[in-house]
Amino acid sequence: MDSGDGCRLASAGGLASATQKPRQEPGAGAEAQAPGASAVGARRFLLCLYVVGFLDLFGVSMVVPLLSLHVKSLGASPTVAGIVGSSYGILQLFSSTLVGCWSDVVGRRSSLLVCILFSALGYLILGASTSVFLFALARVPVGIFKHTLSISRALLSDLVTEKERPLVIGQFNAASSVGFILGPMVGGYLTELDGGFYLTAFICFSVFILNAGLVWLFPWRDAKLTSTEIDLPAAKNSELREKTDCQVQEAAPHCRSRARGKPSRPPWVEVASALRDMKSLIFSEMWDIFVVRLLMAVAAMLYYSNFVLGLEERFGVRPRSAGYLISYGSALGALAGLALGPILRLYRHDGHAVLLHSSVLTCVLLLLHTATRTVAVAMLCSSLLAVSTAVGRTCITDLQLAAGGAQASGTVIGVGQSVTAVGRIVAPLLSGVAQEVSPCGPPGLGAALALVAIFIMSLNRRRYGDGGRDKLKNE
């Protein structure tokens, strides 16, 4: 066993394997953890992560729907407001991969704390913004460091086995979605008060500070690599027990360099090296995954970017009713995350098949929404789209991690977020052009992009079949 593997949580079995009883060598009883205590600690750690995800989206969703109204109230022209609004996506495009790789190098705990604190700083400046300049300045730290959910997903990938990863990430997404359901309602109520936007931004800042405190107080010791001692030869057991001192908050490269007795390199050198290693993997083995992610992300964004306007123009649905429908869809998406476990068992944990079928369902629903003439069918399509897109997002993340390896999970998720950021930049432009043609243009174009994604997945189906994941990792 390579010395670096002692710090790879995914290959070690993760938190989910903590319920298994480690093989104890003579004299090791005082050092071994009781399996029951380990399982309880594992559940407690995962629960803490779910709370962080909930609070993150709860705070953000209070403020984000109000940004366009606030920047216009500061006197910004529509062009300036559009430029300021696009700055977040542009910053995310370049920072997602770097921050993800940085979290692989310095560790999840440090990177998560830094990202939460700098995001809190951005929302504090936003709460004090009385000019367009301060508003734009507030978006800079948020655009660079608002990767808390990505790092949390990478941490989940570190902690659980590959088989359990989609289920746990789905539950994390469900917890986050609940925050996204409640946040807009609270923010909408607060903004009607005198100085409501500034109060909402300050509450969002306070929520992020609370999140930082939770991360600082996390039971990190409950996430130690206790399960790495399972079924190991006695000669390696004592050596590996020393390596379990590399806890989750420690970076894998740092653990490996310490285990090998070499001085660790500066973080920026480790980041540059990791990005060079990932470049060949992404362009040679993972290109289809990221192309599919981009196409499906743009397809969904085309639909949702035109959702309220399309319902009003085609069916006369008022914006308030459309807002209720969006909240209803978010609730269904949260339930879909919780239902991912039974779905995966039904598919025998074939994530690629789940992604393919969810994409087919998304394509059919977009076509049906484009062609329908009744509001009832449109609402049915909206409900089912919330489920299919939620399932698809979780499965595409799992495929990325399976192909890229858990050791670089932060980098892999970061690249995926950069791909999504490209979609955020491209989708509004395509939506505007399609809207010029017809109110049905954006969802129709989204269906065409989803069809291309389905074609790509069908061509590469065999790569993800029996043993396909292992083959990808070994190439």
Short mmCIF file of C-alpha atoms in Angstrom, two decimals:
data_model
loop_
_atom_site.label_atom_id
_atom_site.label_comp_id
_atom_site.label_asym_id
_atom_site.label_seq_id
_atom_site.Cartn_x
_atom_site.Cartn_y
_atom_site.Cartn_z
CA MET A 1 0.00 0.00 0.00
CA ASP A 2 1.42 3.36 -1.00
CA SER A 3 2.02 5.68 1.91
CA GLY A 4 -0.17 8.37 0.35
CA ASP A 5 -3.18 6.08 0.29
CA GLY A 6 -3.46 6.43 4.05
CA CYS A 7 -4.84 9.92 3.49
CA ARG A 8 -7.33 8.98 0.77
CA LEU A 9 -10.65 8.68 2.52
CA ALA A 10 -12.63 7.38 -0.42
CA SER A 11 -10.39 4.40 -1.05
CA ALA A 12 -10.25 3.75 2.66
CA GLY A 13 -13.95 3.19 2.94
CA GLY A 14 -14.96 6.56 4.40
CA LEU A 15 -17.36 7.40 7.13
CA ALA A 16 -19.99 5.03 5.87
CA SER A 17 -17.72 2.08 6.53
CA ALA A 18 -17.18 3.15 10.12
CA THR A 19 -19.85 0.74 11.27
CA GLN A 20 -17.61 -2.17 10.39
CA LYS A 21 -15.49 -3.59 13.16
CA PRO A 22 -11.76 -3.01 12.69
CA ARG A 23 -9.37 -5.90 13.08
CA GLN A 24 -7.38 -5.19 16.22
CA GLU A 25 -3.83 -6.32 16.67
CA PRO A 26 -2.52 -7.34 20.06
CA GLY A 27 -1.91 -4.29 22.20
CA ALA A 28 -3.95 -2.05 19.96
CA GLY A 29 -7.17 -2.23 21.93
CA ALA A 30 -6.60 1.05 23.73
CA GLU A 31 -6.14 2.87 20.45
CA ALA A 32 -8.98 1.35 18.46
CA GLN A 33 -12.34 3.06 18.43
CA ALA A 34 -15.55 1.26 19.31
CA PRO A 35 -17.54 0.68 16.13
CA GLY A 36 -20.75 2.04 17.64
CA ALA A 37 -19.07 5.28 18.70
CA SER A 38 -17.49 5.61 15.28
CA ALA A 39 -20.84 5.20 13.54
CA VAL A 40 -22.46 7.81 15.80
CA GLY A 41 -19.60 10.20 15.15
CA ALA A 42 -19.93 9.64 11.42
CA ARG A 43 -23.62 10.48 11.46
CA ARG A 44 -23.00 13.53 13.60
CA PHE A 45 -20.34 14.83 11.21
CA LEU A 46 -22.58 14.34 8.18
CA LEU A 47 -25.43 16.10 9.98
CA CYS A 48 -23.17 19.07 10.62
CA LEU A 49 -22.35 19.25 6.92
CA TYR A 50 -26.04 19.16 6.02
CA VAL A 51 -26.70 22.06 8.40
CA VAL A 52 -23.90 24.06 6.78
CA GLY A 53 -25.40 23.44 3.33
CA PHE A 54 -28.86 24.49 4.54
CA LEU A 55 -27.63 27.71 6.15
CA ASP A 56 -25.47 28.58 3.13
CA LEU A 57 -28.32 28.56 0.62
CA PHE A 58 -30.75 30.01 3.14
CA GLY A 59 -28.57 33.10 3.57
CA VAL A 60 -27.76 33.48 -0.13
CA SER A 61 -31.34 33.02 -1.33
CA MET A 62 -32.52 35.81 0.98
CA VAL A 63 -30.35 38.32 -0.88
CA VAL A 64 -29.89 37.15 -4.48
CA PRO A 65 -33.50 37.77 -5.66
CA LEU A 66 -33.19 41.37 -4.43
CA LEU A 67 -29.89 42.26 -6.10
CA SER A 68 -31.30 43.55 -9.39
CA LEU A 69 -33.82 45.76 -7.58
CA HIS A 70 -31.18 47.17 -5.26
CA VAL A 71 -28.61 48.00 -7.93
CA LYS A 72 -31.29 49.81 -9.93
CA SER A 73 -32.31 51.76 -6.82
CA LEU A 74 -28.69 52.93 -6.59
CA GLY A 75 -29.07 54.58 -10.00
CA ALA A 76 -27.39 52.00 -12.22
CA SER A 77 -28.47 51.86 -15.85
CA PRO A 78 -29.68 48.52 -17.24
CA THR A 79 -26.34 48.07 -19.03
CA VAL A 80 -24.29 48.73 -15.89
CA ALA A 81 -26.59 46.48 -13.87
CA GLY A 82 -26.07 43.71 -16.43
CA ILE A 83 -22.30 44.09 -16.33
CA VAL A 84 -22.23 44.03 -12.53
CA GLY A 85 -24.53 41.00 -12.53
CA SER A 86 -22.31 39.15 -14.99
CA SER A 87 -19.17 39.82 -12.94
CA TYR A 88 -20.13 37.11 -10.45
CA GLY A 89 -20.34 34.41 -13.12
CA ILE A 90 -17.08 35.54 -14.72
CA LEU A 91 -15.24 35.44 -11.39
CA GLN A 92 -16.72 32.01 -10.65
CA LEU A 93 -15.54 30.78 -14.03
CA PHE A 94 -11.90 31.39 -13.17
CA SER A 95 -11.96 30.82 -9.42
CA SER A 96 -13.90 27.55 -9.18
CA THR A 97 -11.10 25.28 -10.40
CA LEU A 98 -8.38 27.15 -8.50
CA VAL A 99 -10.26 27.14 -5.19
CA GLY A 100 -11.20 23.48 -5.64
CA CYS A 101 -7.59 22.52 -6.28
CA TRP A 102 -6.48 24.72 -3.40
CA SER A 103 -8.84 22.82 -1.08
CA ASP A 104 -7.15 19.56 -2.16
CA VAL A 105 -3.79 21.05 -1.18
CA VAL A 106 -4.42 22.93 2.07
CA GLY A 107 -7.27 20.77 3.33
CA ARG A 108 -11.04 21.04 3.51
CA ARG A 109 -11.27 22.66 6.93
CA SER A 110 -8.97 25.58 6.18
CA SER A 111 -10.36 26.21 2.70
CA LEU A 112 -13.97 25.96 3.88
CA LEU A 113 -13.37 28.45 6.69
CA VAL A 114 -11.60 30.92 4.39
CA CYS A 115 -14.35 30.71 1.76
CA ILE A 116 -17.11 31.21 4.32
CA LEU A 117 -15.40 34.18 5.95
CA PHE A 118 -14.60 35.97 2.69
CA SER A 119 -18.14 35.36 1.45
CA ALA A 120 -19.42 36.86 4.71
CA LEU A 121 -17.20 39.89 4.06
CA GLY A 122 -18.78 40.31 0.63
CA TYR A 123 -22.31 40.29 2.04
CA LEU A 124 -21.27 42.72 4.80
CA ILE A 125 -20.00 45.16 2.15
CA LEU A 126 -23.21 44.56 0.22
CA GLY A 127 -25.22 45.53 3.30
CA ALA A 128 -23.27 48.80 3.46
CA SER A 129 -23.42 49.54 -0.27
CA THR A 130 -24.82 53.00 -0.92
CA SER A 131 -23.29 53.34 -4.40
CA VAL A 132 -22.87 51.22 -7.49
CA PHE A 133 -19.10 51.04 -6.85
CA LEU A 134 -19.59 49.50 -3.39
CA PHE A 135 -22.17 47.12 -4.82
CA ALA A 136 -19.73 45.94 -7.51
CA LEU A 137 -16.93 45.71 -4.93
CA ALA A 138 -19.11 43.50 -2.72
CA ARG A 139 -19.52 40.98 -5.54
CA VAL A 140 -15.75 40.45 -5.87
CA PRO A 141 -15.03 38.40 -2.70
CA VAL A 142 -18.28 36.50 -3.18
CA GLY A 143 -17.45 35.71 -6.81
CA ILE A 144 -13.97 34.47 -5.88
CA PHE A 145 -14.67 32.60 -2.64
CA LYS A 146 -18.33 31.52 -2.76
CA HIS A 147 -17.45 27.86 -3.24
CA THR A 148 -18.58 26.63 0.15
CA LEU A 149 -21.05 24.10 -1.27
CA SER A 150 -18.47 22.74 -3.72
CA ILE A 151 -15.91 22.21 -0.97
CA SER A 152 -18.59 20.60 1.21
CA ARG A 153 -19.40 18.15 -1.59
CA ALA A 154 -15.71 17.40 -2.01
CA LEU A 155 -15.51 16.73 1.73
CA LEU A 156 -18.49 14.38 1.46
CA SER A 157 -16.71 12.58 -1.36
CA ASP A 158 -13.69 12.18 0.90
CA LEU A 159 -15.77 10.72 3.69
CA VAL A 160 -17.96 8.08 2.09
CA THR A 161 -17.53 5.09 -0.18
CA GLU A 162 -18.09 5.40 -3.91
CA LYS A 163 -21.30 3.38 -3.71
CA GLU A 164 -22.76 5.64 -1.03
CA ARG A 165 -21.51 8.93 -2.53
CA PRO A 166 -24.53 9.73 -4.76
CA LEU A 167 -26.95 9.08 -1.89
CA VAL A 168 -25.07 11.30 0.57
CA ILE A 169 -24.56 14.09 -1.96
CA GLY A 170 -28.26 13.85 -2.84
CA GLN A 171 -29.17 14.27 0.82
CA PHE A 172 -26.80 17.24 1.07
CA ASN A 173 -28.44 18.82 -1.99
CA ALA A 174 -31.85 18.22 -0.44
CA ALA A 175 -30.83 19.96 2.78
CA SER A 176 -29.45 22.88 0.76
CA SER A 177 -32.64 23.06 -1.32
CA VAL A 178 -34.71 23.49 1.83
CA GLY A 179 -32.68 26.61 2.57
CA PHE A 180 -33.36 27.84 -0.96
CA ILE A 181 -37.09 27.34 -0.39
CA LEU A 182 -37.22 29.30 2.88
CA GLY A 183 -34.69 32.04 2.06
CA PRO A 184 -36.65 33.93 -0.64
CA MET A 185 -39.76 34.02 1.56
CA VAL A 186 -37.84 35.51 4.49
CA GLY A 187 -35.98 37.93 2.23
CA GLY A 188 -39.20 39.01 0.51
CA TYR A 189 -40.80 39.76 3.86
CA LEU A 190 -37.80 41.68 5.22
CA THR A 191 -37.33 43.80 2.10
CA GLU A 192 -40.77 45.37 2.61
CA LEU A 193 -39.53 46.89 5.88
CA ASP A 194 -37.79 50.25 6.04
CA GLY A 195 -34.17 49.64 4.94
CA GLY A 196 -35.13 46.05 4.32
CA PHE A 197 -32.37 45.21 1.84
CA TYR A 198 -29.62 46.33 4.19
CA LEU A 199 -31.19 44.35 7.03
CA THR A 200 -31.43 41.27 4.80
CA ALA A 201 -27.78 41.57 3.73
CA PHE A 202 -26.65 41.91 7.35
CA ILE A 203 -28.67 38.83 8.34
CA CYS A 204 -27.03 36.95 5.46
CA PHE A 205 -23.63 38.07 6.79
CA SER A 206 -24.61 36.81 10.25
CA VAL A 207 -25.68 33.45 8.81
CA PHE A 208 -22.27 33.02 7.18
CA ILE A 209 -20.49 33.92 10.43
CA LEU A 210 -22.65 31.29 12.17
CA ASN A 211 -21.62 28.80 9.49
CA ALA A 212 -17.95 29.60 10.06
CA GLY A 213 -18.44 28.94 13.77
CA LEU A 214 -20.07 25.60 13.02
CA VAL A 215 -17.20 24.56 10.76
CA TRP A 216 -14.70 25.59 13.44
CA LEU A 217 -16.58 23.51 16.04
CA PHE A 218 -17.08 20.51 13.73
CA PRO A 219 -16.31 17.14 15.37
CA TRP A 220 -13.39 16.65 12.98
CA ARG A 221 -11.97 13.81 15.06
CA ASP A 222 -15.08 11.78 14.27
CA ALA A 223 -13.95 11.79 10.64
CA LYS A 224 -10.57 10.16 11.29
CA LEU A 225 -9.59 7.26 9.10
CA THR A 226 -10.57 4.60 11.60
CA SER A 227 -11.85 2.31 8.85
CA THR A 228 -8.48 2.19 7.09
CA GLU A 229 -7.40 -0.42 9.60
CA ILE A 230 -9.96 -2.92 8.32
CA ASP A 231 -8.56 -6.17 6.94
CA LEU A 232 -4.95 -4.97 6.72
CA PRO A 233 -1.89 -7.12 7.35
CA ALA A 234 -0.41 -6.78 10.81
CA ALA A 235 2.86 -5.42 9.43
CA LYS A 236 1.07 -2.44 7.92
CA ASN A 237 -1.54 -1.89 10.59
CA SER A 238 0.66 -0.06 13.07
CA GLU A 239 2.14 2.10 10.32
CA LEU A 240 -1.30 3.02 9.05
CA ARG A 241 -2.54 3.77 12.56
CA GLU A 242 0.03 6.55 12.69
CA LYS A 243 -1.24 7.89 9.40
CA THR A 244 -4.77 8.22 10.73
CA ASP A 245 -3.51 11.33 12.50
CA CYS A 246 -3.96 12.96 9.08
CA GLN A 247 -7.56 13.92 9.66
CA VAL A 248 -10.06 15.14 7.10
CA GLN A 249 -9.05 18.76 7.52
CA GLU A 250 -5.50 17.90 6.47
CA ALA A 251 -4.70 17.96 2.77
CA ALA A 252 -3.90 14.74 0.95
CA PRO A 253 -0.69 16.07 -0.66
CA HIS A 254 0.48 17.32 2.73
CA CYS A 255 -0.20 13.92 4.28
CA ARG A 256 1.64 12.14 1.49
CA SER A 257 4.71 14.34 1.72
CA ARG A 258 4.84 13.88 5.47
CA ALA A 259 4.38 10.12 5.17
CA ARG A 260 7.20 9.88 2.67
CA GLY A 261 9.48 11.99 4.83
CA LYS A 262 9.77 14.75 2.26
CA PRO A 263 9.25 18.43 3.07
CA SER A 264 5.91 19.65 1.76
CA ARG A 265 6.09 22.09 -1.11
CA PRO A 266 4.49 25.56 -0.98
CA PRO A 267 0.73 25.46 -1.58
CA TRP A 268 0.92 27.35 -4.87
CA VAL A 269 3.43 24.81 -6.19
CA GLU A 270 1.12 21.97 -5.18
CA VAL A 271 -1.83 23.71 -6.86
CA ALA A 272 0.08 24.22 -10.11
CA SER A 273 1.24 20.60 -10.08
CA ALA A 274 -2.27 19.29 -9.42
CA LEU A 275 -3.73 21.40 -12.22
CA ARG A 276 -1.12 20.06 -14.67
CA ASP A 277 -2.00 16.51 -13.66
CA MET A 278 -5.72 17.17 -14.04
CA LYS A 279 -5.37 18.81 -17.46
CA SER A 280 -4.54 15.61 -19.31
CA LEU A 281 -7.23 13.66 -17.44
CA ILE A 282 -9.94 16.22 -18.19
CA PHE A 283 -9.19 16.55 -21.88
CA SER A 284 -8.50 12.86 -22.54
CA GLU A 285 -10.92 10.92 -20.31
CA MET A 286 -13.48 13.31 -18.83
CA TRP A 287 -14.28 15.58 -21.77
CA ASP A 288 -17.64 13.90 -22.42
CA ILE A 289 -18.73 14.30 -18.79
CA PHE A 290 -18.04 18.03 -18.81
CA VAL A 291 -19.62 18.52 -22.25
CA VAL A 292 -22.76 16.77 -21.01
CA ARG A 293 -22.71 18.90 -17.86
CA LEU A 294 -22.44 22.08 -19.93
CA LEU A 295 -25.21 21.10 -22.34
CA MET A 296 -27.64 20.02 -19.61
CA ALA A 297 -26.84 23.08 -17.48
CA VAL A 298 -27.51 25.45 -20.39
CA ALA A 299 -30.70 23.53 -21.25
CA ALA A 300 -32.02 23.95 -17.70
CA MET A 301 -30.95 27.60 -17.52
CA LEU A 302 -32.67 28.37 -20.81
CA TYR A 303 -35.89 27.02 -19.36
CA TYR A 304 -35.68 28.77 -16.00
CA SER A 305 -34.31 32.09 -17.33
CA ASN A 306 -37.49 32.50 -19.36
CA PHE A 307 -39.85 30.74 -16.97
CA VAL A 308 -41.75 33.67 -15.43
CA LEU A 309 -41.92 35.71 -18.64
CA GLY A 310 -42.90 32.67 -20.71
CA LEU A 311 -45.77 31.72 -18.39
CA GLU A 312 -47.07 35.28 -18.43
CA GLU A 313 -46.89 35.69 -22.22
CA ARG A 314 -48.24 32.26 -23.11
CA PHE A 315 -50.77 31.54 -20.36
CA GLY A 316 -51.33 34.83 -18.52
CA VAL A 317 -49.89 33.48 -15.27
CA ARG A 318 -48.99 36.30 -12.90
CA PRO A 319 -45.40 36.57 -11.56
CA ARG A 320 -46.55 35.87 -7.99
CA SER A 321 -48.12 32.58 -9.05
CA ALA A 322 -45.02 31.74 -11.04
CA GLY A 323 -42.95 32.40 -7.92
CA TYR A 324 -45.07 29.96 -5.95
CA LEU A 325 -44.54 27.42 -8.70
CA ILE A 326 -40.77 27.93 -8.48
CA SER A 327 -40.85 27.31 -4.71
CA TYR A 328 -42.97 24.22 -5.30
CA GLY A 329 -40.41 22.96 -7.83
CA SER A 330 -37.59 23.58 -5.35
CA ALA A 331 -39.45 21.48 -2.77
CA LEU A 332 -39.81 18.66 -5.29
CA GLY A 333 -36.10 18.91 -6.08
CA ALA A 334 -35.31 18.50 -2.39
CA LEU A 335 -37.53 15.41 -2.21
CA ALA A 336 -35.81 14.03 -5.31
CA GLY A 337 -32.48 14.28 -3.50
CA LEU A 338 -33.88 12.23 -0.64
CA ALA A 339 -35.34 9.68 -3.06
CA LEU A 340 -32.04 9.16 -4.86
CA GLY A 341 -31.17 6.15 -2.70
CA PRO A 342 -34.13 4.01 -3.83
CA ILE A 343 -33.61 5.18 -7.42
CA LEU A 344 -29.98 4.07 -7.39
CA ARG A 345 -30.89 0.71 -5.86
CA LEU A 346 -33.45 0.25 -8.62
CA TYR A 347 -30.69 0.89 -11.18
CA ARG A 348 -28.18 -1.25 -9.23
CA HIS A 349 -26.06 1.86 -8.58
CA ASP A 350 -25.49 2.52 -12.29
CA GLY A 351 -25.13 6.31 -12.12
CA HIS A 352 -24.58 6.68 -15.85
CA ALA A 353 -27.89 4.96 -16.62
CA VAL A 354 -29.70 7.19 -14.11
CA LEU A 355 -28.13 10.28 -15.70
CA LEU A 356 -29.01 9.11 -19.20
CA HIS A 357 -32.64 8.42 -18.35
CA SER A 358 -33.05 11.62 -16.34
CA SER A 359 -31.64 13.56 -19.32
CA VAL A 360 -34.08 11.81 -21.65
CA LEU A 361 -36.92 12.78 -19.31
CA THR A 362 -35.66 16.37 -19.21
CA CYS A 363 -35.53 16.52 -23.01
CA VAL A 364 -39.06 15.13 -23.38
CA LEU A 365 -40.45 17.51 -20.76
CA LEU A 366 -38.81 20.53 -22.42
CA LEU A 367 -40.33 19.52 -25.75
CA LEU A 368 -43.72 19.01 -24.12
CA HIS A 369 -43.51 22.39 -22.39
CA THR A 370 -42.63 24.00 -25.73
CA ALA A 371 -45.59 22.45 -27.54
CA THR A 372 -48.30 22.60 -24.85
CA ARG A 373 -51.21 25.03 -25.05
CA THR A 374 -52.56 24.51 -21.53
CA VAL A 375 -51.25 25.81 -18.23
CA ALA A 376 -51.98 22.48 -16.50
CA VAL A 377 -49.54 20.60 -18.75
CA ALA A 378 -46.97 23.36 -18.30
CA MET A 379 -47.22 23.03 -14.52
CA LEU A 380 -46.88 19.25 -14.77
CA CYS A 381 -43.75 19.67 -16.90
CA SER A 382 -42.33 22.15 -14.38
CA SER A 383 -42.92 19.71 -11.51
CA LEU A 384 -41.26 16.76 -13.25
CA LEU A 385 -38.39 18.92 -14.53
CA ALA A 386 -37.53 19.86 -10.94
CA VAL A 387 -37.13 16.16 -10.18
CA SER A 388 -35.21 15.17 -13.33
CA THR A 389 -32.74 18.07 -13.12
CA ALA A 390 -32.10 17.47 -9.40
CA VAL A 391 -31.34 13.80 -10.03
CA GLY A 392 -29.20 14.65 -13.05
CA ARG A 393 -27.07 17.20 -11.15
CA THR A 394 -26.23 14.67 -8.45
CA CYS A 395 -25.40 11.90 -10.94
CA ILE A 396 -23.15 14.07 -13.11
CA THR A 397 -21.21 15.12 -10.00
CA ASP A 398 -20.81 11.48 -9.00
CA LEU A 399 -19.55 10.55 -12.48
CA GLN A 400 -17.00 13.37 -12.33
CA LEU A 401 -15.69 12.14 -8.99
CA ALA A 402 -15.62 8.52 -10.16
CA ALA A 403 -13.58 9.40 -13.25
CA GLY A 404 -11.32 11.96 -11.59
CA GLY A 405 -10.68 10.12 -8.35
CA ALA A 406 -11.50 11.12 -4.78
CA GLN A 407 -7.95 12.31 -4.13
CA ALA A 408 -8.54 15.37 -6.32
CA SER A 409 -12.25 15.73 -5.57
CA GLY A 410 -11.98 19.45 -4.88
CA THR A 411 -10.31 20.08 -8.23
CA VAL A 412 -12.80 17.91 -10.11
CA ILE A 413 -15.81 19.62 -8.53
CA GLY A 414 -14.18 23.00 -9.12
CA VAL A 415 -13.79 22.28 -12.83
CA GLY A 416 -17.43 21.25 -12.92
CA GLN A 417 -18.42 24.55 -11.32
CA SER A 418 -16.35 26.41 -13.91
CA VAL A 419 -18.25 24.56 -16.63
CA THR A 420 -21.52 25.59 -15.01
CA ALA A 421 -20.27 29.19 -14.83
CA VAL A 422 -19.75 29.08 -18.60
CA GLY A 423 -23.37 28.02 -18.87
CA ARG A 424 -24.45 30.98 -16.72
CA ILE A 425 -22.67 33.32 -19.12
CA VAL A 426 -23.90 31.67 -22.32
CA ALA A 427 -27.50 30.86 -21.34
CA PRO A 428 -28.80 34.47 -21.00
CA LEU A 429 -27.42 35.33 -24.44
CA LEU A 430 -28.98 32.26 -26.07
CA SER A 431 -32.23 32.86 -24.21
CA GLY A 432 -32.46 36.42 -25.51
CA VAL A 433 -31.89 35.31 -29.10
CA ALA A 434 -34.39 32.45 -28.82
CA GLN A 435 -36.94 34.74 -27.17
CA GLU A 436 -36.78 37.01 -30.22
CA VAL A 437 -37.99 34.10 -32.34
CA SER A 438 -40.79 32.85 -30.06
CA PRO A 439 -41.79 32.69 -26.39
CA CYS A 440 -41.34 28.94 -26.81
CA GLY A 441 -37.81 29.41 -28.19
CA PRO A 442 -35.75 29.02 -24.97
CA PRO A 443 -37.24 25.69 -23.81
CA GLY A 444 -37.19 24.42 -27.41
CA LEU A 445 -33.50 25.24 -27.73
CA GLY A 446 -32.92 23.62 -24.33
CA ALA A 447 -34.54 20.43 -25.59
CA ALA A 448 -32.22 20.42 -28.62
CA LEU A 449 -29.14 20.80 -26.38
CA ALA A 450 -30.39 18.01 -24.11
CA LEU A 451 -30.79 15.79 -27.16
CA VAL A 452 -27.13 16.39 -28.09
CA ALA A 453 -26.11 15.47 -24.52
CA ILE A 454 -28.14 12.25 -24.73
CA PHE A 455 -26.41 11.36 -27.99
CA ILE A 456 -22.95 11.89 -26.41
CA MET A 457 -23.87 9.78 -23.38
CA SER A 458 -25.20 7.00 -25.60
CA LEU A 459 -21.96 6.91 -27.60
CA ASN A 460 -19.88 6.62 -24.42
CA ARG A 461 -22.20 4.24 -22.62
CA ARG A 462 -19.74 1.31 -22.65
CA ARG A 463 -17.05 3.32 -20.86
CA TYR A 464 -19.27 3.52 -17.80
CA GLY A 465 -20.59 -0.02 -17.84
CA ASP A 466 -19.29 -2.97 -15.88
CA GLY A 467 -15.83 -2.08 -14.66
CA GLY A 468 -15.90 1.14 -16.63
CA ARG A 469 -15.22 3.32 -13.64
CA ASP A 470 -12.22 1.30 -12.59
CA LYS A 471 -10.89 1.45 -16.12
CA LEU A 472 -11.21 5.21 -16.18
CA LYS A 473 -9.32 5.58 -12.94
CA ASN A 474 -6.48 3.36 -14.10
CA GLU A 475 -5.98 5.09 -17.44
#
